[in-house]
MMTF fields as JSON, N, C-alpha, C and O atoms, coordinates in Angstrom:
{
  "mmtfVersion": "1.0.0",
  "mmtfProducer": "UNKNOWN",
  "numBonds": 331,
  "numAtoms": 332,
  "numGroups": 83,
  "numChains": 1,
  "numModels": 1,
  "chainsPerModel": [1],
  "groupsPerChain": [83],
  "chainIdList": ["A"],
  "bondAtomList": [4, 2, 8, 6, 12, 10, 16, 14, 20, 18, 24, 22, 28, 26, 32, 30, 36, 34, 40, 38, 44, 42, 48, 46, 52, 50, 56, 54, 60, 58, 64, 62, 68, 66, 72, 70, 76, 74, 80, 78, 84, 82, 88, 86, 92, 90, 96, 94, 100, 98, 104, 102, 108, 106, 112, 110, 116, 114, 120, 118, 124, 122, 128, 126, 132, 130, 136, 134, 140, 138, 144, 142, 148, 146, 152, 150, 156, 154, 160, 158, 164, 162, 168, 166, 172, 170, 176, 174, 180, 178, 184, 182, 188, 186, 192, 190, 196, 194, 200, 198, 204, 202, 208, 206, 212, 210, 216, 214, 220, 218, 224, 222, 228, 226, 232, 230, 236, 234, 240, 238, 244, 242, 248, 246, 252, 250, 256, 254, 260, 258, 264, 262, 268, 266, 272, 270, 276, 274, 280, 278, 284, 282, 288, 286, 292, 290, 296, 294, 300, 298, 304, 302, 308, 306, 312, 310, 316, 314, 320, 318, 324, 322, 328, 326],
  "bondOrderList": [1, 1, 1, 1, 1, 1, 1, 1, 1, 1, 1, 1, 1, 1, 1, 1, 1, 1, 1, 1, 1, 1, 1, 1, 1, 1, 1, 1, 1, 1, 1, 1, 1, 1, 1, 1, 1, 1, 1, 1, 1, 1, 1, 1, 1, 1, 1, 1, 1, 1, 1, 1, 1, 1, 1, 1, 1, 1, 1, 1, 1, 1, 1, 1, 1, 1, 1, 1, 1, 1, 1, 1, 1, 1, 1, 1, 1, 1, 1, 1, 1, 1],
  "groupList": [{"groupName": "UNK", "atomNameList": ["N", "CA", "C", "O"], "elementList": ["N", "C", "C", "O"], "formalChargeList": [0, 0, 0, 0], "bondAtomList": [1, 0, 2, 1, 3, 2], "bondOrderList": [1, 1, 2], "singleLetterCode": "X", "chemCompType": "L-PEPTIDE LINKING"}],
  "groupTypeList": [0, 0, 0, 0, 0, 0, 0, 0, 0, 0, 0, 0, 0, 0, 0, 0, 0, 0, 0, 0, 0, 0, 0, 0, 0, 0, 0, 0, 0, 0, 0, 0, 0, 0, 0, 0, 0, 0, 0, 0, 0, 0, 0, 0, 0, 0, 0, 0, 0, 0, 0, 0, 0, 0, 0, 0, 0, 0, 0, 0, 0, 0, 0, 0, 0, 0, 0, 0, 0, 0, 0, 0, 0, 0, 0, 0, 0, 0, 0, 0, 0, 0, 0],
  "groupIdList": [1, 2, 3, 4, 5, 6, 7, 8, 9, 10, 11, 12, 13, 14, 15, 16, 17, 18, 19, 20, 21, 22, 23, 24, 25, 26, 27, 28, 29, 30, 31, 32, 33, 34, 35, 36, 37, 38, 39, 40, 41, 42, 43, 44, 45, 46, 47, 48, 49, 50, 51, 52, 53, 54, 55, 56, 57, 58, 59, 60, 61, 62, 63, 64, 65, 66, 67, 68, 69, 70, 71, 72, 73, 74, 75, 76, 77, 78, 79, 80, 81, 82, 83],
  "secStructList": [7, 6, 6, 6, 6, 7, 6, 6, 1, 7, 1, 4, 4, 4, 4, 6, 1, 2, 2, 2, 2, 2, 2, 2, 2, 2, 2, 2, 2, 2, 2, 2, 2, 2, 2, 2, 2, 2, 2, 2, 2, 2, 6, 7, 2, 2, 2, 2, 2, 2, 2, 2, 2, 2, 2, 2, 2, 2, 2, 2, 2, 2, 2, 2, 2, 2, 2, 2, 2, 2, 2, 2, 2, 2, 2, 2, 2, 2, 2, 2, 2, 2, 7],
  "xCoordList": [22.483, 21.649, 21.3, 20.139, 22.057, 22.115, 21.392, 20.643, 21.336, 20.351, 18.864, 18.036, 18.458, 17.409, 16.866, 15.757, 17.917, 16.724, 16.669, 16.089, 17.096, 16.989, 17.184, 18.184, 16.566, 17.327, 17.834, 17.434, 18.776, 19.584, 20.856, 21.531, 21.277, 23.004, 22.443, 21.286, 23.323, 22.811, 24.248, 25.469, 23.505, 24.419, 24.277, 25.134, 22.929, 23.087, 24.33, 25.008, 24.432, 25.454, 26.879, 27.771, 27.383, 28.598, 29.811, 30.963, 29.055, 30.235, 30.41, 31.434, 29.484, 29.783, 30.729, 31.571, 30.502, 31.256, 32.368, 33.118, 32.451, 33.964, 34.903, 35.252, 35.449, 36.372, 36.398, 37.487, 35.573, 35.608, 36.076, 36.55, 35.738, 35.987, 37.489, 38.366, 37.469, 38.278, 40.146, 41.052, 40.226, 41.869, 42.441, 43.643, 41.456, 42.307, 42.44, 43.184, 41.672, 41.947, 43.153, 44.134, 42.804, 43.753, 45.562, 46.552, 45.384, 46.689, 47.988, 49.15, 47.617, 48.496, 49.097, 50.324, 48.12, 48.602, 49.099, 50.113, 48.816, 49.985, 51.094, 52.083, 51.064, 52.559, 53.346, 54.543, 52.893, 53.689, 54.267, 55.37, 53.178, 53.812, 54.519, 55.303, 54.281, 55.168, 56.448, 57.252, 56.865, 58.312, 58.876, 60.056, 58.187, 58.431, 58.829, 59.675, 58.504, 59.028, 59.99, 60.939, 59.98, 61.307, 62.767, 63.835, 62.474, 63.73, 64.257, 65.466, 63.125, 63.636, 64.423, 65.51, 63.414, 64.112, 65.539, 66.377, 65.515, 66.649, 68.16, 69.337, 67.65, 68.325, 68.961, 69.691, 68.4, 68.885, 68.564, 67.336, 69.072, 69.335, 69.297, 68.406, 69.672, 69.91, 68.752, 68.496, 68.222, 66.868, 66.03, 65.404, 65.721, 65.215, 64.683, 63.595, 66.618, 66.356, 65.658, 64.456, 66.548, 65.631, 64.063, 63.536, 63.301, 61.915, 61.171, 60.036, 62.03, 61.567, 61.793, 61.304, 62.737, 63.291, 62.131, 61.802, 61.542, 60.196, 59.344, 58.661, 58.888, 57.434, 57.691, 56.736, 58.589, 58.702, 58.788, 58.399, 59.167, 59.482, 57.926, 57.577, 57.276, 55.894, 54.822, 53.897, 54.87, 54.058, 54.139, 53.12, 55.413, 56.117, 55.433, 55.063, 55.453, 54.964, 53.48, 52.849, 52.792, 51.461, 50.341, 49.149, 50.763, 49.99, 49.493, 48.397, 50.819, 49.75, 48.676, 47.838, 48.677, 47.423, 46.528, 45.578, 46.638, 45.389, 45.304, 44.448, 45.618, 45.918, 46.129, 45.765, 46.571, 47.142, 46.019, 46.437, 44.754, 43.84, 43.437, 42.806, 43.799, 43.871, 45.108, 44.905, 46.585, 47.512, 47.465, 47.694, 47.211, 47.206, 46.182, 46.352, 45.3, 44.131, 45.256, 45.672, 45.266, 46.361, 47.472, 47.442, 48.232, 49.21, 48.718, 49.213, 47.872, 46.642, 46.399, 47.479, 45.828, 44.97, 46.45, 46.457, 47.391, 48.696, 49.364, 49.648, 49.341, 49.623, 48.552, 48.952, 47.549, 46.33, 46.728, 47.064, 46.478, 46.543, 47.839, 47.89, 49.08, 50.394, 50.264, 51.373, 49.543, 49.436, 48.491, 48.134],
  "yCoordList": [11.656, 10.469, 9.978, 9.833, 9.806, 9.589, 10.571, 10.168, 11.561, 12.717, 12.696, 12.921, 12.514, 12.604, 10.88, 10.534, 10.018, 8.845, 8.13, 7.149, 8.648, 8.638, 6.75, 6.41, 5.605, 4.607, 4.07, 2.992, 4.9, 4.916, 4.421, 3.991, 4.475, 3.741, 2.55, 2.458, 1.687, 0.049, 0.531, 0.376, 1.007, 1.952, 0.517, 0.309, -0.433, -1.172, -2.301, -3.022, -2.357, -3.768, -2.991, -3.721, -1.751, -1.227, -2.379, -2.622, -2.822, -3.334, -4.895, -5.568, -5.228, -6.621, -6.098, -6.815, -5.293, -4.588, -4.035, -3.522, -4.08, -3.1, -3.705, -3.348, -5.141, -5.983, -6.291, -6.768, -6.22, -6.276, -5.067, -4.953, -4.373, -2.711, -1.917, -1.423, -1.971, -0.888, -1.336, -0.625, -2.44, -2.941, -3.103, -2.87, -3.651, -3.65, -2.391, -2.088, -1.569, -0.039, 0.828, 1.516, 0.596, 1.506, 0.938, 1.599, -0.314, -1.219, -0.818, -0.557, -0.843, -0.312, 0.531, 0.549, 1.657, 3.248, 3.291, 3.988, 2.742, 2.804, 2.337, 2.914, 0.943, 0.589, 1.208, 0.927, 2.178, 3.039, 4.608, 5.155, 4.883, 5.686, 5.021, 5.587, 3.854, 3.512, 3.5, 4.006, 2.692, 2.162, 4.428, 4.737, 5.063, 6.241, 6.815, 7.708, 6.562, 7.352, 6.216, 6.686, 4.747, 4.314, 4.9, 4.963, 5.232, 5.72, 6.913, 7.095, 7.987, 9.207, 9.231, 9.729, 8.466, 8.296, 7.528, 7.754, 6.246, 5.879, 6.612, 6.261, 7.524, 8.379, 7.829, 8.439, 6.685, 5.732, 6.699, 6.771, 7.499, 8.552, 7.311, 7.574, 6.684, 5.801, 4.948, 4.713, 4.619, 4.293, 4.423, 3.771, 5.932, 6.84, 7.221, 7.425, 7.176, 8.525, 7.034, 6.999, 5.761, 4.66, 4.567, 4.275, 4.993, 4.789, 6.092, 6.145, 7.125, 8.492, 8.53, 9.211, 7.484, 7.264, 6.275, 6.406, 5.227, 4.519, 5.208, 5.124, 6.19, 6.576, 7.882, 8.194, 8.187, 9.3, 8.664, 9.357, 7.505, 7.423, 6.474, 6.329, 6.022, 5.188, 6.272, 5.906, 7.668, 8.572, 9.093, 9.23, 9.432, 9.913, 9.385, 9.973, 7.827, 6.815, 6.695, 6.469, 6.87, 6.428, 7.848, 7.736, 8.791, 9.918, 10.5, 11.023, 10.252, 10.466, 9.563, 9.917, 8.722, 7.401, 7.176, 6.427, 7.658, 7.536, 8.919, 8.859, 9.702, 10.58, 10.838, 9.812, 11.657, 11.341, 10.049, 8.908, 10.402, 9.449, 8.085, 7.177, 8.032, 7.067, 5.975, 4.764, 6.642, 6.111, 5.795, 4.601, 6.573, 5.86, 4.907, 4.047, 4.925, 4.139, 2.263, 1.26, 2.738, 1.699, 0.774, -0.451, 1.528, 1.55, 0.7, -0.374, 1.181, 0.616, 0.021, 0.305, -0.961, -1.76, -3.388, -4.589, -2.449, -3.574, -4.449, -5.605, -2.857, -3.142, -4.656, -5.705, -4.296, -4.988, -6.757, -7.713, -6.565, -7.668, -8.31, -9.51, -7.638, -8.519, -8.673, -9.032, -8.6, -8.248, -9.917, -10.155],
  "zCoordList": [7.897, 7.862, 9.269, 9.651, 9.788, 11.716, 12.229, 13.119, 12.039, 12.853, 12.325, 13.208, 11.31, 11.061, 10.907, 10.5, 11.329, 11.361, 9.224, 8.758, 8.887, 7.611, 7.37, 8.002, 6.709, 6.83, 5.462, 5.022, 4.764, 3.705, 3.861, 2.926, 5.231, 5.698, 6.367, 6.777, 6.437, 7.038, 8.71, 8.683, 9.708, 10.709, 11.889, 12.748, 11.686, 12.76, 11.712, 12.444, 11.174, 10.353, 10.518, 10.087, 11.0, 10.755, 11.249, 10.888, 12.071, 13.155, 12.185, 12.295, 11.441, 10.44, 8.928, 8.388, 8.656, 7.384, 7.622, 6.791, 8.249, 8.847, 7.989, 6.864, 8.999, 8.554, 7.363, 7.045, 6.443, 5.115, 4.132, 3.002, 5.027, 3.899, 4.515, 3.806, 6.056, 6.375, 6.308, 5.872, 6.777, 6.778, 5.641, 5.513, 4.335, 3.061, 2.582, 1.649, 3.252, 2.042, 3.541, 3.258, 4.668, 5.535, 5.972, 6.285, 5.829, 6.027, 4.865, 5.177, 3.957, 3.035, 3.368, 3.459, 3.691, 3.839, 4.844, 4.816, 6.057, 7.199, 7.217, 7.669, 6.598, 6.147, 5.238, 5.295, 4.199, 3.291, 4.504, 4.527, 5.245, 6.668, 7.635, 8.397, 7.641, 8.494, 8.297, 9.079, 6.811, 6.225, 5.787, 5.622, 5.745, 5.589, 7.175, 7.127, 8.16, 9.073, 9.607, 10.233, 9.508, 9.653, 9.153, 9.762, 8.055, 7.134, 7.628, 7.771, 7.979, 8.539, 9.979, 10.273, 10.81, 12.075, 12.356, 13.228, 10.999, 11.618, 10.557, 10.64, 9.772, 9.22, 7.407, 6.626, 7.3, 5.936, 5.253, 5.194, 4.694, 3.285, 2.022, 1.215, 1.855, 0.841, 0.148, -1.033, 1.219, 1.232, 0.815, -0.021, 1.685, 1.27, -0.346, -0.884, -0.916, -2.199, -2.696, -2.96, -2.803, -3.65, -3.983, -5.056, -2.406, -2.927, -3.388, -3.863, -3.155, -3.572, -5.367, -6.267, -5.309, -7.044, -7.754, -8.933, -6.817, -7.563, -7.557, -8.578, -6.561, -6.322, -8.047, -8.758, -8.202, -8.87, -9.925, -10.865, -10.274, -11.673, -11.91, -13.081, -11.101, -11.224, -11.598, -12.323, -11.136, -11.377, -12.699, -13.376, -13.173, -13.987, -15.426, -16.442, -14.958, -16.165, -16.132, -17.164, -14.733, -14.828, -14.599, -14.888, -14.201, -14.298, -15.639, -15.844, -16.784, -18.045, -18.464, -19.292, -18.065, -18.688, -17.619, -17.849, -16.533, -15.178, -14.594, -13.711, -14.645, -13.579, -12.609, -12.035, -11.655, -10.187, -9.548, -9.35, -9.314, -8.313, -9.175, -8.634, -10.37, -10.953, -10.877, -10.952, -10.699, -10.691, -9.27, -9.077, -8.044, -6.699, -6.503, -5.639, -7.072, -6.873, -7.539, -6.96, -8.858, -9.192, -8.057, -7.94, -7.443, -6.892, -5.807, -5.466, -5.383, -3.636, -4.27, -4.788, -5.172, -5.711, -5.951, -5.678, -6.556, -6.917, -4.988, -4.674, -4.045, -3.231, -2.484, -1.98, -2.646, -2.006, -2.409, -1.711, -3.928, -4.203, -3.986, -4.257, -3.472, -3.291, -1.947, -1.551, -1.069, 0.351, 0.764, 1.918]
}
């Protein structure tokens, strides 16, 4: 779209939309990497198996009725709104 000039993307407004679109959908996900390489580095095994025990048993329950990108979409969406 950018190379050919095309004006189907709104490319001069990027810098006004941002803040609206990009931190609620990327914030989550860094904090789920983040609290994930806390655990490894500071070696909490215990921790660990606990959220490896929600994430598994949340899939477990919600992958038959959404499917995988349905159930994360879920998950990001629960996170968002408790955030």
């Amino acid at each position: 779209y950018g190379i050919k000039k095309l004006k189907y993307m709104p490319y001069n407004h990027q810098h006004q939309y941002f803040f609206l679109i990009g931190p609620p959908l990327l914030i989550p996900v860094y904090f789920h990497i983040q609290i994930m390489h806390t655990m490894f580095s500071r070696k909490d095994w215990v921790d660990l198996a606990w959220s490896m025990t929600y994430y598994l048993r949340y899939f477990l329950c919600y992958v038959p009725f959404y499917g995988f990108f349905g159930s994360v979409a879920l998950i990001s969406f629960v996170r968002f709104l408790e955030s």
